[in-house]
XYZ file of N, CA and C in Angstrom:
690
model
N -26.533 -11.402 55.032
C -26.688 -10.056 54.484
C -28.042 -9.462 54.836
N -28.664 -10.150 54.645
C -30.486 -9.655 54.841
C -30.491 -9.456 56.155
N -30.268 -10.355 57.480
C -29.949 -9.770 58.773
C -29.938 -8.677 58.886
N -28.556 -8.245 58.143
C -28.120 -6.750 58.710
C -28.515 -5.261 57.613
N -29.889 -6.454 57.798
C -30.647 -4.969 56.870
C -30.571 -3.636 57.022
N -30.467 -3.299 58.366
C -30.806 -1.835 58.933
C -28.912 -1.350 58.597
N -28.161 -1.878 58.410
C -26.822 -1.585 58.161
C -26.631 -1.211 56.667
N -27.498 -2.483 56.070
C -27.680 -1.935 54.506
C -28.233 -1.254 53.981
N -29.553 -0.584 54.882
C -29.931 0.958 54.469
C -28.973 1.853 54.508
N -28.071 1.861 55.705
C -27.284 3.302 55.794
C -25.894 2.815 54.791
N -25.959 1.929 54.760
C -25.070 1.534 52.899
C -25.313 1.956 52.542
N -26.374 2.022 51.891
C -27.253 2.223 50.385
C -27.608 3.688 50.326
N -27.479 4.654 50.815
C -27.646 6.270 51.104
C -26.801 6.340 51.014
N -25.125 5.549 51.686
C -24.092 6.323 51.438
C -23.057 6.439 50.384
N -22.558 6.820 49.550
C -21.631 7.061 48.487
C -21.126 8.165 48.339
N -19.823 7.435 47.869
C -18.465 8.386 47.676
C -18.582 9.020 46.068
N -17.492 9.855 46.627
C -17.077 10.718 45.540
C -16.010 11.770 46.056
N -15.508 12.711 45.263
C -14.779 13.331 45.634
C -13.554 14.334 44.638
N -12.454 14.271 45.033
C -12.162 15.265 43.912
C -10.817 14.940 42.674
N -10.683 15.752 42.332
C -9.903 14.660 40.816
C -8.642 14.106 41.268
N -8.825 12.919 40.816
C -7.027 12.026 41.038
C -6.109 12.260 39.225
N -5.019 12.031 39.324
C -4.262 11.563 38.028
C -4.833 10.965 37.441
N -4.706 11.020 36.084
C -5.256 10.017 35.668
C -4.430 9.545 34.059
N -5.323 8.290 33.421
C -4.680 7.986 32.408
C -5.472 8.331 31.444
N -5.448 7.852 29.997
C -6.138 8.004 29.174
C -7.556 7.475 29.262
N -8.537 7.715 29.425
C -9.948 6.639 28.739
C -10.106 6.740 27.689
N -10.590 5.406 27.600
C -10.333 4.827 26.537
C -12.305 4.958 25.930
N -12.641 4.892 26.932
C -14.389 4.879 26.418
C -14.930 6.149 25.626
N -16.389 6.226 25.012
C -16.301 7.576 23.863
C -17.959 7.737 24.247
N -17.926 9.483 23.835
C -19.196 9.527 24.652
C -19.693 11.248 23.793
N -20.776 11.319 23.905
C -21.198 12.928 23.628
C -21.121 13.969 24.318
N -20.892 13.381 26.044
C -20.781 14.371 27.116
C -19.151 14.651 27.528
N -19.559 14.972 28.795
C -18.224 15.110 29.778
C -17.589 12.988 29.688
N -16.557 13.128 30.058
C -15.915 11.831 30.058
C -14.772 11.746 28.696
N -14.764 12.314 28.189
C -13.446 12.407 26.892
C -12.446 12.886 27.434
N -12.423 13.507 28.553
C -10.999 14.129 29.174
C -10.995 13.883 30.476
N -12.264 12.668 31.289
C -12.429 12.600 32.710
C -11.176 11.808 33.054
N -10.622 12.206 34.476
C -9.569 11.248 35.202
C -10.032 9.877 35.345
N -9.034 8.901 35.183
C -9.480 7.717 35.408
C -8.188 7.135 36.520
N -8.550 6.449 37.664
C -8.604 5.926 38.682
C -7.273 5.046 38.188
N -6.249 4.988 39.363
C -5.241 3.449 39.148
C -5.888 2.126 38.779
N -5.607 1.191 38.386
C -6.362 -0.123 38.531
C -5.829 -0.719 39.135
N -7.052 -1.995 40.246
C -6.289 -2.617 41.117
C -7.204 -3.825 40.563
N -8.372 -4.391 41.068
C -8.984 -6.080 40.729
C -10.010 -5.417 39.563
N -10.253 -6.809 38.821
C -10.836 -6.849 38.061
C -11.897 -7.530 38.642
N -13.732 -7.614 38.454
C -14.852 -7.869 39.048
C -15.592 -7.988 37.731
N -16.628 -9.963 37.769
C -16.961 -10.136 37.212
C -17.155 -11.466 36.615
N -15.921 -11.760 36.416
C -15.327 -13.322 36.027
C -16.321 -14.383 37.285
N -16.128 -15.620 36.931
C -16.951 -16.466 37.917
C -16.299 -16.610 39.031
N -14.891 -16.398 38.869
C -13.839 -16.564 39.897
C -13.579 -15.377 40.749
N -14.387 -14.544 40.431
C -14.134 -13.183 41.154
C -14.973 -12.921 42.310
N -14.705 -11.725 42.642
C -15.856 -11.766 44.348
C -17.261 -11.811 43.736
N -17.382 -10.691 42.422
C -19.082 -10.907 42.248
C -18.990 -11.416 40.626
N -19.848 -12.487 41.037
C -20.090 -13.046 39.343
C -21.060 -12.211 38.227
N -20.587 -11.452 37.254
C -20.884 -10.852 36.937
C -21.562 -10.948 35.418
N -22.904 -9.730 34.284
C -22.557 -10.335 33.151
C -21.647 -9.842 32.349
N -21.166 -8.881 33.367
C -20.055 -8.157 32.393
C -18.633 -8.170 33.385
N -16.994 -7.787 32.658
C -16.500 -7.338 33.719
C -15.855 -5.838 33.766
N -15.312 -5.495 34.622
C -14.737 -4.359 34.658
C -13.298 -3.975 35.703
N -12.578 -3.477 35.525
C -11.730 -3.056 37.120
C -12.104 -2.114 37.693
N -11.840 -2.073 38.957
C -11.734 -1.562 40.157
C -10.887 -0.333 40.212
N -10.881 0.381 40.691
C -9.996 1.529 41.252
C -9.089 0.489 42.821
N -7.851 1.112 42.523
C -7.134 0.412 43.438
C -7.075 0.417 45.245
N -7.609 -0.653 45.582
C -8.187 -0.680 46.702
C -9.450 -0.549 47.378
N -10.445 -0.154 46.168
C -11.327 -0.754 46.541
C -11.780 -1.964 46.886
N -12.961 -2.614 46.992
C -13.061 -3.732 48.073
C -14.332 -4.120 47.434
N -14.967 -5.236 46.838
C -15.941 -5.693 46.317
C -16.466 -6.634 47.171
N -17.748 -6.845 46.916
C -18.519 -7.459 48.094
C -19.976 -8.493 46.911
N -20.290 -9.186 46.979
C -21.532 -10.050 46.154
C -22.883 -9.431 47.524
N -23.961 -9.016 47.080
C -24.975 -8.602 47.485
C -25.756 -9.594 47.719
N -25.508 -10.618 46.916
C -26.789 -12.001 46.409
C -26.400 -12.577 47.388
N -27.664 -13.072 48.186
C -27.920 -14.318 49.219
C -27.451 -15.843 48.750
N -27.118 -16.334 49.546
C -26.535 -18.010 49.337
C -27.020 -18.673 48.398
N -27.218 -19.806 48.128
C -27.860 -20.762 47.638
C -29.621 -21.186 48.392
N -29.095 -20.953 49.549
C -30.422 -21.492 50.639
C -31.113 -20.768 51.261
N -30.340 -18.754 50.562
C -31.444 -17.795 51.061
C -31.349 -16.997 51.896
N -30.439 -18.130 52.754
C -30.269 -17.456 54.635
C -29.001 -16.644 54.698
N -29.313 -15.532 55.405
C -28.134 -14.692 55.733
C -27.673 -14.490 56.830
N -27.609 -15.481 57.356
C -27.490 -15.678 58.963
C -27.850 -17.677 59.489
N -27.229 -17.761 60.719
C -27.437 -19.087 61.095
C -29.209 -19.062 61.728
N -29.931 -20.170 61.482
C -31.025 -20.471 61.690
C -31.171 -21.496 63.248
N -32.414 -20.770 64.323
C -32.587 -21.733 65.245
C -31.030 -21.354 66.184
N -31.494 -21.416 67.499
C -30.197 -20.549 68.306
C -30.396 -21.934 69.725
N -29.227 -20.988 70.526
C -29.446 -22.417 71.418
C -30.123 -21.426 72.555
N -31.437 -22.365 72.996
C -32.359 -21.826 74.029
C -33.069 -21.002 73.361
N -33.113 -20.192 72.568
C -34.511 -18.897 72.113
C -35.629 -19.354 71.661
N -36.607 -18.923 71.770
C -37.661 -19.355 70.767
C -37.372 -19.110 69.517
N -37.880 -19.853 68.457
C -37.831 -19.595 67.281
C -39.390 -18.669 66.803
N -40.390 -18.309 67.257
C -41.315 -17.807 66.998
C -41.289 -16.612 67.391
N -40.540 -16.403 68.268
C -39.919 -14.881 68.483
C -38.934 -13.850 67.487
N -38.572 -14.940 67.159
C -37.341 -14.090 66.320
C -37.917 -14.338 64.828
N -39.224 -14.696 64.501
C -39.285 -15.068 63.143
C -39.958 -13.788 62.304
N -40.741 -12.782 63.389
C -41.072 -11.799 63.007
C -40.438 -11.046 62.211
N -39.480 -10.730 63.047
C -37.769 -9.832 62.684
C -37.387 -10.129 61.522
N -37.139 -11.386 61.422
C -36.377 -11.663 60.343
C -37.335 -11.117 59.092
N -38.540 -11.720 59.162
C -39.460 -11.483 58.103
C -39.317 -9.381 57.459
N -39.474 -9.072 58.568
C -39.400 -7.766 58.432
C -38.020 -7.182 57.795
N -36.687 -7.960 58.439
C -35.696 -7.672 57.984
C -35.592 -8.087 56.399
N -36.124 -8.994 56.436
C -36.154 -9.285 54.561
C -36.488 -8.383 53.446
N -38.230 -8.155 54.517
C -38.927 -6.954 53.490
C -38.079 -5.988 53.530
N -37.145 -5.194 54.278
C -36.590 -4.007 54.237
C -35.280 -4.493 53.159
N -34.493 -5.664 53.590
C -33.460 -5.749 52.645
C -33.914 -5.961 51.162
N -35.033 -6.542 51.229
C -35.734 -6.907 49.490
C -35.764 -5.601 48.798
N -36.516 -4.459 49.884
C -37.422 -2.859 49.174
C -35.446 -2.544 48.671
N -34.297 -2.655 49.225
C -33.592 -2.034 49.099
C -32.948 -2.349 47.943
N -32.200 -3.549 48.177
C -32.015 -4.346 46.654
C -32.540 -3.907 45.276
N -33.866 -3.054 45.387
C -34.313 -3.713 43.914
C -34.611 -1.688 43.906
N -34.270 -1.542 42.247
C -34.686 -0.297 42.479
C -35.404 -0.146 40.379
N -36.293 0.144 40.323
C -36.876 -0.205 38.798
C -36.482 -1.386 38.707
N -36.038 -1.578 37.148
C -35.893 -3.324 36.669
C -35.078 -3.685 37.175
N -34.331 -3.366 37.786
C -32.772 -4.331 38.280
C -33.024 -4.264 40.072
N -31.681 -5.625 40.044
C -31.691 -5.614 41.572
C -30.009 -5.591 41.761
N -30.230 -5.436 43.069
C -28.207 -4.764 43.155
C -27.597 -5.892 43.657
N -26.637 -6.268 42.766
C -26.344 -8.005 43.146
C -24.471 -7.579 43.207
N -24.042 -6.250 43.630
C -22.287 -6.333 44.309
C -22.206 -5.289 44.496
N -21.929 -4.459 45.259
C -21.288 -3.312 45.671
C -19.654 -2.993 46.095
N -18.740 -1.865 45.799
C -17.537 -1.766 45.960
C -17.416 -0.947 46.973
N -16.774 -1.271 47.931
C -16.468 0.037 48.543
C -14.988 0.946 48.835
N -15.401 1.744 48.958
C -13.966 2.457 48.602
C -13.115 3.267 49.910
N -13.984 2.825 51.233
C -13.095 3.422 52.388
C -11.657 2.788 52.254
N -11.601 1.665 51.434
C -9.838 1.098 52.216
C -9.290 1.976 51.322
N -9.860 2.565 50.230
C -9.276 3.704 49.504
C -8.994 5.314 50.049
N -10.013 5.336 51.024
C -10.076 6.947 51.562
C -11.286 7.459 51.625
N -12.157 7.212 50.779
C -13.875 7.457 50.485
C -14.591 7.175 51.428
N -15.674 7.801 51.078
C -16.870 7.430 52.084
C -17.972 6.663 51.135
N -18.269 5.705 50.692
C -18.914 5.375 49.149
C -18.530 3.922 48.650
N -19.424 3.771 47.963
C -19.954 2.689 46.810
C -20.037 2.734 45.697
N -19.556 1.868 44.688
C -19.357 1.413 43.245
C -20.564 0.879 43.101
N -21.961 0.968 42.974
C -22.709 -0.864 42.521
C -23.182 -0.866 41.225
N -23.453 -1.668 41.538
C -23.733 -2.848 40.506
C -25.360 -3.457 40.354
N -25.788 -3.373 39.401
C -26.953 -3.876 39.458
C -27.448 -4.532 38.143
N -28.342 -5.683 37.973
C -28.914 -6.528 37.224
C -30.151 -6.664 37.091
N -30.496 -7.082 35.467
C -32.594 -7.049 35.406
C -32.358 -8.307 34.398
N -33.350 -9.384 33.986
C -33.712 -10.069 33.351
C -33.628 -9.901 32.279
N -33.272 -10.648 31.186
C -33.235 -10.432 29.472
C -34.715 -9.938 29.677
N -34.523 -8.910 28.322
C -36.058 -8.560 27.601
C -35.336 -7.695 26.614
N -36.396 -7.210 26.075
C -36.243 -6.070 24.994
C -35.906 -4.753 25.211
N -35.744 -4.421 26.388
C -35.627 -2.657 27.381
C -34.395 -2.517 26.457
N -33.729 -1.267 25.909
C -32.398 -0.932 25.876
C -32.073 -0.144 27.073
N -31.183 0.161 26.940
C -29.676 0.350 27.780
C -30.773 1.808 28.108
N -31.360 2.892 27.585
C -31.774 4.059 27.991
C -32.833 3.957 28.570
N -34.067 2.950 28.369
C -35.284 3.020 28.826
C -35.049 2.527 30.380
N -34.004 1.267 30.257
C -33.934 0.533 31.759
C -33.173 1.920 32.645
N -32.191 2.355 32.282
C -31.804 3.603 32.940
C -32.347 4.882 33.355
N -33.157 5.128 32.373
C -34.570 6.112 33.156
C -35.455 5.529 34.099
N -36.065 4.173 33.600
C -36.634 3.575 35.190
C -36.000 3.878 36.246
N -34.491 2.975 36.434
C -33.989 3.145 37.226
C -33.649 4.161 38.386
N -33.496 5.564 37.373
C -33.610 6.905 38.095
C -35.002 7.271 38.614
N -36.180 7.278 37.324
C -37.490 7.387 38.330
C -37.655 6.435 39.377
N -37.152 5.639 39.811
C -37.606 4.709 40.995
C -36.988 5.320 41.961
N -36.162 6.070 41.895
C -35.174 6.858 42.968
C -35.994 8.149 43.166
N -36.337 8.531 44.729
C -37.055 9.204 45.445
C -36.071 10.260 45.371
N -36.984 11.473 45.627
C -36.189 12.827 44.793
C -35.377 13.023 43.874
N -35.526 11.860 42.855
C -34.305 12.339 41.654
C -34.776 13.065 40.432
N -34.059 14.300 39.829
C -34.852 14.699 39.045
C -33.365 15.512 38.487
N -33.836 16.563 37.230
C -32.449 17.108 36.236
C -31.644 15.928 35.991
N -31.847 14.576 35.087
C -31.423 13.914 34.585
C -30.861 14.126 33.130
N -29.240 14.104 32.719
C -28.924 14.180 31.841
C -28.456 12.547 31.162
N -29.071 12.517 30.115
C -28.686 11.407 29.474
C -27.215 11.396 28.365
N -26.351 10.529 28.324
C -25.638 10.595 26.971
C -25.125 9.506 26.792
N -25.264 9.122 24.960
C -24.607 7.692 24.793
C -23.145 7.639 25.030
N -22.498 6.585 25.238
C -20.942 5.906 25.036
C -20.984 4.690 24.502
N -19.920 4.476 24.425
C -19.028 2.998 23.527
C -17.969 2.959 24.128
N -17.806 1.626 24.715
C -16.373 0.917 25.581
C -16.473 -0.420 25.081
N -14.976 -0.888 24.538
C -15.079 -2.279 24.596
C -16.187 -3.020 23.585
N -16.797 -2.371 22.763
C -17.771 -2.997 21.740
C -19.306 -3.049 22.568
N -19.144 -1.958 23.514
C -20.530 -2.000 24.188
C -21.047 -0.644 23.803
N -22.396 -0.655 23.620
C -22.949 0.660 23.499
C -23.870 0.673 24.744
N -23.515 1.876 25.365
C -24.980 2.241 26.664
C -24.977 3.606 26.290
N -25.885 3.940 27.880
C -26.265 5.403 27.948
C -25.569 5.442 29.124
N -25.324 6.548 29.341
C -25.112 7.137 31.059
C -25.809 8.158 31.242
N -25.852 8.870 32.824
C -26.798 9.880 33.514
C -26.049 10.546 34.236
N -26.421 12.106 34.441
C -25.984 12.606 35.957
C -27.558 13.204 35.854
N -27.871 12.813 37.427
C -28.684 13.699 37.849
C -28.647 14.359 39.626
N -29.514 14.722 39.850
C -29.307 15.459 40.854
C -30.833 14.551 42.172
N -30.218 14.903 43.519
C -31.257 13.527 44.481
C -31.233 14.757 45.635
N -32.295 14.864 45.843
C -32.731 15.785 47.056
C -33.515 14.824 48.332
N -32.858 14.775 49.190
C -33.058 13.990 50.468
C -33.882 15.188 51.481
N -35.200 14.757 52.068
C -36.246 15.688 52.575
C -35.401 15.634 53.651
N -35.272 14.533 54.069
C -34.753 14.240 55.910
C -33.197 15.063 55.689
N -32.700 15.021 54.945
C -31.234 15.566 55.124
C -31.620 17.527 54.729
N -32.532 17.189 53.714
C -32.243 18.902 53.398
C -31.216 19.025 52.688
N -30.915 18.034 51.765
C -29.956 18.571 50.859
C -29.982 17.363 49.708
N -29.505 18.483 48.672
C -29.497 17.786 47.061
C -28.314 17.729 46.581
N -27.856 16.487 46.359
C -26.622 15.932 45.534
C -26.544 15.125 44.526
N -25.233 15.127 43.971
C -25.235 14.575 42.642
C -25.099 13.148 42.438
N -25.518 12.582 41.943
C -25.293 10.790 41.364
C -25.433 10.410 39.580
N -24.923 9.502 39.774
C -24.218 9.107 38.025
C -24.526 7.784 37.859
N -24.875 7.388 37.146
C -25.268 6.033 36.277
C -25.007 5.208 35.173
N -24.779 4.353 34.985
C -24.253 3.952 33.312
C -25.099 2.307 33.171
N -25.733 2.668 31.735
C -26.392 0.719 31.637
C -26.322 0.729 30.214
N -25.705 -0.678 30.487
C -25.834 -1.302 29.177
C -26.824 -2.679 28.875
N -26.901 -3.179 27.699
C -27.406 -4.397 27.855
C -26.438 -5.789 27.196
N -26.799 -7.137 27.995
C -26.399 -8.235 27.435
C -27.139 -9.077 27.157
N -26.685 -9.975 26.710
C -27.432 -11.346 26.586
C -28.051 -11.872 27.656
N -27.469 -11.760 28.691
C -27.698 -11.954 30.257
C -28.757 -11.270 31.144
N -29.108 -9.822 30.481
C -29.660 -8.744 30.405
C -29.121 -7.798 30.962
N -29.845 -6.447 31.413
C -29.393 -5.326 31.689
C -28.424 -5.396 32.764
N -27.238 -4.325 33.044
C -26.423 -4.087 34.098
C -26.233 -2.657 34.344
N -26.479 -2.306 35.690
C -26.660 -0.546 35.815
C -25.429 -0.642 36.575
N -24.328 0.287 36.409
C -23.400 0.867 37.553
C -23.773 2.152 37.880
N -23.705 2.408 39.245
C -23.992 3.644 39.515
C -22.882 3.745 40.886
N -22.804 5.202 40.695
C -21.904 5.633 41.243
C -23.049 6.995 42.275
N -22.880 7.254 43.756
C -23.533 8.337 44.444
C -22.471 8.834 45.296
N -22.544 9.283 46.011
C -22.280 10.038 47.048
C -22.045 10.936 48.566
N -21.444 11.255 49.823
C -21.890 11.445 50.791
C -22.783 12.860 50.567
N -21.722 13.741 49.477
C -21.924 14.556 48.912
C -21.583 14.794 48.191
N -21.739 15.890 47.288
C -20.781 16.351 45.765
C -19.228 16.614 45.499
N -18.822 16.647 47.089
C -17.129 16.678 46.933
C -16.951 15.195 47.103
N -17.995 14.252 47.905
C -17.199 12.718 47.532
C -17.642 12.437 46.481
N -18.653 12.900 45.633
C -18.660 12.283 44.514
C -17.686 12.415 43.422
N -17.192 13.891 43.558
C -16.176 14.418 43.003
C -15.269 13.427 43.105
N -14.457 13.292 44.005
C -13.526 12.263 44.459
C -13.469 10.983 43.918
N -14.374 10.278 43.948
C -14.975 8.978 42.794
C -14.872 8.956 41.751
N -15.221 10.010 41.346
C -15.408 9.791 39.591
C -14.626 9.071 38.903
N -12.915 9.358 39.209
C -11.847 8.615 38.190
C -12.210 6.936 38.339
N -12.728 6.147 39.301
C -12.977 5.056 39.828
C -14.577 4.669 39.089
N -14.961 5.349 38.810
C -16.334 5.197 38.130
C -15.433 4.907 36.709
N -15.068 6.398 36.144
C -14.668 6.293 34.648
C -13.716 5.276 34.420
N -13.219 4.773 35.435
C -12.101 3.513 35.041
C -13.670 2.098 34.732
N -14.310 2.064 35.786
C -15.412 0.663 34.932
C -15.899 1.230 33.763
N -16.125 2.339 33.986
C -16.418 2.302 32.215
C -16.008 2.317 30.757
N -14.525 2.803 31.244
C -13.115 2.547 30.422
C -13.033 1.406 29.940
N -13.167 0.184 30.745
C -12.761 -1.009 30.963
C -14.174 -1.669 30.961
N -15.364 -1.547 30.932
C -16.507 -2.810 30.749
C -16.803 -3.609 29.599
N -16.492 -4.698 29.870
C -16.668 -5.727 28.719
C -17.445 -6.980 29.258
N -18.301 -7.633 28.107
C -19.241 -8.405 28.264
C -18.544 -10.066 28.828
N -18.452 -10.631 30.038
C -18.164 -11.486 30.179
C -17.924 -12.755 29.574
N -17.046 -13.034 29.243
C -16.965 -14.248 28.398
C -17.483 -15.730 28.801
N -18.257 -16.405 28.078
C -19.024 -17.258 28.506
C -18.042 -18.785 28.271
């Protein structure tokens, strides 16, 4: 994974969204918008130890999306080590560099992004993720404002509580202005806390019609997030 750092930047900028699907009831409760939002078919559930990403909570999927674990091996390496014939002092630079870039990306305030979904086998252009921070004392709103101030041009952040599943968080929409693109779009957030500690889902965009498009697939994990059973 760390290898193909320069692949996981143009990941990590890109997210779906888009415009309203059918939907069913949600079931989650909130002060904002989301009491009447579409929610997404369900297809896998993500989370369990047995699942693609081990999670501290779980949730489903919108159907056909595609989940992926972010977290490096056991031994670190994201790629085979030592080649036949190359120097190894040549290529050790790279890698080093490729790390620092995959590390800066991974981690954004307290959490680091340990699964991402993606939703082209669905039609999207975009990502579901997922992200994790260490037990402490932060609630669910303070770790979620970090999170957004650590994000370069983000600003008009709306906060509002919900309850799913015996969980209380906050969620966000705010708005992300990209210098190099020249343009400002919308992204959405939701964190709660566990025992395990914090978990941010966030949901972005290519633009505001894919984010549009997403949403029912967002509001379905949040319909559905519950604290992993130990």
């Amino acid at each position: 994974m760390l290898a193909a750092a320069g692949c996981l930047a143009g990941a990590l900028t890109a997210c779906g969204a888009g415009g309203d699907h059918d939907a069913a009831t949600p079931t989650a409760s909130g002060s904002g918008a989301g009491a009447s939002a579409a929610v997404a078919a369900r297809g896998a559930t993500i989370g369990a130890p047995d699942s693609a990403c081990r999670l501290p909570v779980t949730f489903a999927l919108a159907k056909n999306w595609k989940p992926e674990s972010t977290v490096p091996d056991s031994t670190g390496s994201t790629g085979s080590t030592g080649s036949s014939g190359s120097t190894g002092s040549s290529a050790a630079p790279a890698d080093d560099l490729a790390a620092e870039i995959a590390d800066a990306l991974l981690h954004q305030g307290p959490v680091t992004a340990v699964c991402e979904v993606d939703a082209k086998p669905a039609g999207h252009i975009g990502f579901l993720r997922v992200w994790t921070g260490e037990p402490g004392g932060a609630d669910a709103r303070s770790v979620l404002a970090s999170f957004v101030g650590a994000e370069k041009g983000a600003g008009h952040a709306t906060y509002r509580a919900f309850t799913t599943g015996g969980l209380s968080g906050t969620e966000v929409e705010y708005r992300v202005t990209s210098e190099i693109l020249e343009d400002t779009k919308t992204e959405r957030a939701l964190a709660v806390t566990t025992p395990d500690g914090p978990v941010v889902v966030h949901l972005g965009g290519l633009d505001d019609e894919e984010h549009r498009a997403m949403l029912p697939a967002y509001e379905l994990a949040k319909n559905t997030l519950r604290v992993t059973a130990r």
